[in-house]
């Protein structure tokens, strides 16, 4: 994990000190995998996770600062054998005071806990007794033989807490009970107030809507005295004092439903900037909000945006004159003849924007209004013939506003009447409290709250959903399994990325109608919330890929708070996407996470804008405009891999806004759909943590190659380099060769030197990429042959008159030109003899001296090629011809490496 991520901005000195001194010191152990019950996690992850559980428990258990720092120090050091990285007994290591002192300094414990030497006996006692096995030595009865500063009773109590935290790390799944019960038993041995477990979970995940529900449930249960501790993807486990009674389950469910409804109501009207926006054609309202919020709130937002407009009167007048002139109308004469005045004040502009917004509403969302302008003329008592000459979007609203016989307040009342008549009632077709009803019904179906006293309740089962599905033939929810009523979905309410194939179900046989999406109230609520939470990339042509982040097992409550803070600080209050900044990688140095990202408007990651939308599963869309599926997947992979390592969370990359798998179904990173171009490299859809880090190493190396290659050519080559590298064994060489050819055409003079200089600057990066690719694609054998052939060609003089591309490729070009002809009448020995003679004859004509040594080199080169043909291509010429471009590009790269090595050797002599 990227240990620099957890930079707490909380006013919490102990936690800040831990992040500052100890967390960064765990870097050497973040790649050291554990075994046994902790397989899949690293030593650093285990140590940091346990400490964050301690910080979560600190306030619950009323630990003072000294005890907190002592416990954190002891837990950081408790797995001495794992820290040592060698087989040794814990007691033996604990007795080595010099080594212990070195580890205290190495791990930053001395700076986090300056009094560690004074409390060394307490520290060693807690370390020795953290495992129940150590009780054989009696350290829990006689802690460090009286060398502790704390009382023996308190040391024993703190030991229970250390053991509890160490055990809870083994509770890998939400429904696991054994380890949780052991943890609770040890915790209650420490604490005088006794605790019990309660939990909540949602049986399905609906993106940010589910996260909002999770957070509202947490808030509601916190108000009843519960303290969240373990956050799993599907829900949360809490500690509740046993003497703290809870109301009956129906009362809890009703209270949660009311709180969720209230939050959603406030959420809709609290930030309408995402769905009511100013455009060049006036203020427009997104279809997802129509009928979903009170009409007064929508019109008030429109008015607020209208007042923000800064008019440019002279510029507007000039454009108005030009438009009328094209129609053969003189503006001044027309105004005098009709006794009209131009718009001249801020009030005129505001009134005009209100009229134009009303027109946009009628024209876009009110299908029953056949002619929006005629409806407005009639409602405002305006002569249509007088104003019809003006442009309907850019001039007419403002001319009408400037010449109304009443003020803006009266105009607003008239427009409000239009809006109220045309604005659909929220949850049309449901009772007055329909929203509360469907939310309560949905929570009854999906929310499970277990209080430890009556756990017999279960949510709706398969039978109810299947019955609702069968009974609602051809009208099922297109995006979920909610058993409630559905209604037709307006086209403007369809989220970006929902494909035309995603309809509710098949139509009745032979039905002469178009397929139609149907949507339930809960799915519509989900889509509406997503529009507010995520910034849109604009044009619908951009492809959306979703990154779903989830913990390997659970994350402590404190860590979730830290993740929320970090996400909130990535962009602050900017209304922008988060893009990867290529310029940040120019120097080739390791970058902090944030240094490699920048705000952008075009494409990138849409970070959740509200902390309430972040819970056990964090979903973020990435808007991409790459032309092919392979390039889109690569871009999404880089975003997902960087954030997953940064936050130490698993990531699932999918085109579905709902993750199709759970965290236990894959290793560290999962790609839902692999394009054929990447299938060879990603033989499985999942990557481990190490493979994910290796993938980013490859990306960073290729980014350096891209920066060097595109200096004189305008186009970026990164995606092409990555795709070519991953699609076939020698594809990288072909991509580099093409780029160098383009570069040489642009530079012209000194083109050969340019290629050599560029290759020299990126050799290390190419070697890094090749080392990674060779582990995943079968290319090592063919590369070794090509290296040997390149060395023989350069050192043996097998080249043309110059060092240009074709001259260096001469011997290989000769072989391929020959193989493309029909040579079936010759046996292998004859073919080799003919080719060796062709090569030698040419060199004999072009070189001043061509003796026996050159002829032997030509023969050896041809022999090497045919040996490669037999070993790598099983003697099949057509397979080699299929890879001709790749083989030539790789050969050329290795020859140029020989030239560079020879030049360096000469320079050093």
JSON list of N, CA and C in Angstrom, two decimals, residues 334 340 377 382-391 396 399-401 403-404:
[
{"chain": "A", "resi": 334, "resn": "UNK", "atom": "N", "xyz": [-37.64, 49.25, -36.95]},
{"chain": "A", "resi": 334, "resn": "UNK", "atom": "CA", "xyz": [-38.63, 48.32, -36.41]},
{"chain": "A", "resi": 334, "resn": "UNK", "atom": "C", "xyz": [-39.02, 48.70, -34.98]},
{"chain": "A", "resi": 340, "resn": "UNK", "atom": "N", "xyz": [-41.12, 49.82, -29.38]},
{"chain": "A", "resi": 340, "resn": "UNK", "atom": "CA", "xyz": [-40.42, 48.89, -28.49]},
{"chain": "A", "resi": 340, "resn": "UNK", "atom": "C", "xyz": [-39.12, 49.52, -28.01]},
{"chain": "A", "resi": 377, "resn": "UNK", "atom": "N", "xyz": [-46.63, 33.25, -25.28]},
{"chain": "A", "resi": 377, "resn": "UNK", "atom": "CA", "xyz": [-47.30, 34.47, -25.73]},
{"chain": "A", "resi": 377, "resn": "UNK", "atom": "C", "xyz": [-48.66, 34.62, -25.07]},
{"chain": "A", "resi": 382, "resn": "UNK", "atom": "N", "xyz": [-48.81, 38.58, -24.67]},
{"chain": "A", "resi": 382, "resn": "UNK", "atom": "CA", "xyz": [-47.89, 39.26, -25.57]},
{"chain": "A", "resi": 382, "resn": "UNK", "atom": "C", "xyz": [-48.33, 39.02, -27.02]},
{"chain": "A", "resi": 383, "resn": "UNK", "atom": "N", "xyz": [-48.21, 40.06, -27.87]},
{"chain": "A", "resi": 383, "resn": "UNK", "atom": "CA", "xyz": [-48.60, 39.94, -29.27]},
{"chain": "A", "resi": 383, "resn": "UNK", "atom": "C", "xyz": [-47.57, 39.09, -30.02]},
{"chain": "A", "resi": 384, "resn": "UNK", "atom": "N", "xyz": [-47.93, 37.92, -30.53]},
{"chain": "A", "resi": 384, "resn": "UNK", "atom": "CA", "xyz": [-46.96, 37.05, -31.22]},
{"chain": "A", "resi": 384, "resn": "UNK", "atom": "C", "xyz": [-46.34, 37.73, -32.44]},
{"chain": "A", "resi": 385, "resn": "UNK", "atom": "N", "xyz": [-47.13, 38.48, -33.20]},
{"chain": "A", "resi": 385, "resn": "UNK", "atom": "CA", "xyz": [-46.62, 39.07, -34.44]},
{"chain": "A", "resi": 385, "resn": "UNK", "atom": "C", "xyz": [-45.52, 40.10, -34.17]},
{"chain": "A", "resi": 386, "resn": "UNK", "atom": "N", "xyz": [-45.61, 40.75, -33.04]},
{"chain": "A", "resi": 386, "resn": "UNK", "atom": "CA", "xyz": [-44.62, 41.79, -32.73]},
{"chain": "A", "resi": 386, "resn": "UNK", "atom": "C", "xyz": [-43.24, 41.18, -32.44]},
{"chain": "A", "resi": 387, "resn": "UNK", "atom": "N", "xyz": [-43.19, 40.05, -31.77]},
{"chain": "A", "resi": 387, "resn": "UNK", "atom": "CA", "xyz": [-41.92, 39.51, -31.31]},
{"chain": "A", "resi": 387, "resn": "UNK", "atom": "C", "xyz": [-41.44, 38.29, -32.09]},
{"chain": "A", "resi": 388, "resn": "UNK", "atom": "N", "xyz": [-42.27, 37.81, -33.04]},
{"chain": "A", "resi": 388, "resn": "UNK", "atom": "CA", "xyz": [-41.89, 36.61, -33.79]},
{"chain": "A", "resi": 388, "resn": "UNK", "atom": "C", "xyz": [-40.65, 36.83, -34.64]},
{"chain": "A", "resi": 389, "resn": "UNK", "atom": "N", "xyz": [-40.36, 38.08, -34.99]},
{"chain": "A", "resi": 389, "resn": "UNK", "atom": "CA", "xyz": [-39.23, 38.38, -35.86]},
{"chain": "A", "resi": 389, "resn": "UNK", "atom": "C", "xyz": [-37.88, 38.16, -35.17]},
{"chain": "A", "resi": 390, "resn": "UNK", "atom": "N", "xyz": [-37.89, 38.21, -33.86]},
{"chain": "A", "resi": 390, "resn": "UNK", "atom": "CA", "xyz": [-36.64, 38.09, -33.11]},
{"chain": "A", "resi": 390, "resn": "UNK", "atom": "C", "xyz": [-36.28, 36.60, -32.91]},
{"chain": "A", "resi": 391, "resn": "UNK", "atom": "N", "xyz": [-34.98, 36.33, -32.86]},
{"chain": "A", "resi": 391, "resn": "UNK", "atom": "CA", "xyz": [-34.50, 34.97, -32.66]},
{"chain": "A", "resi": 391, "resn": "UNK", "atom": "C", "xyz": [-35.04, 34.40, -31.35]},
{"chain": "A", "resi": 396, "resn": "UNK", "atom": "N", "xyz": [-35.49, 37.09, -28.54]},
{"chain": "A", "resi": 396, "resn": "UNK", "atom": "CA", "xyz": [-36.91, 37.23, -28.22]},
{"chain": "A", "resi": 396, "resn": "UNK", "atom": "C", "xyz": [-37.19, 37.28, -26.72]},
{"chain": "A", "resi": 399, "resn": "UNK", "atom": "N", "xyz": [-36.24, 40.77, -25.46]},
{"chain": "A", "resi": 399, "resn": "UNK", "atom": "CA", "xyz": [-37.10, 41.84, -26.00]},
{"chain": "A", "resi": 399, "resn": "UNK", "atom": "C", "xyz": [-38.47, 41.80, -25.33]},
{"chain": "A", "resi": 400, "resn": "UNK", "atom": "N", "xyz": [-39.01, 40.62, -25.11]},
{"chain": "A", "resi": 400, "resn": "UNK", "atom": "CA", "xyz": [-40.30, 40.51, -24.40]},
{"chain": "A", "resi": 400, "resn": "UNK", "atom": "C", "xyz": [-40.15, 41.06, -22.99]},
{"chain": "A", "resi": 401, "resn": "UNK", "atom": "N", "xyz": [-39.07, 40.68, -22.29]},
{"chain": "A", "resi": 401, "resn": "UNK", "atom": "CA", "xyz": [-38.86, 41.12, -20.91]},
{"chain": "A", "resi": 401, "resn": "UNK", "atom": "C", "xyz": [-38.78, 42.64, -20.81]},
{"chain": "A", "resi": 403, "resn": "UNK", "atom": "N", "xyz": [-40.21, 44.83, -22.61]},
{"chain": "A", "resi": 403, "resn": "UNK", "atom": "CA", "xyz": [-41.42, 45.55, -23.02]},
{"chain": "A", "resi": 403, "resn": "UNK", "atom": "C", "xyz": [-42.69, 45.03, -22.35]},
{"chain": "A", "resi": 404, "resn": "UNK", "atom": "N", "xyz": [-42.54, 44.29, -21.26]},
{"chain": "A", "resi": 404, "resn": "UNK", "atom": "CA", "xyz": [-43.72, 43.85, -20.50]},
{"chain": "A", "resi": 404, "resn": "UNK", "atom": "C", "xyz": [-44.28, 45.02, -19.71]}
]
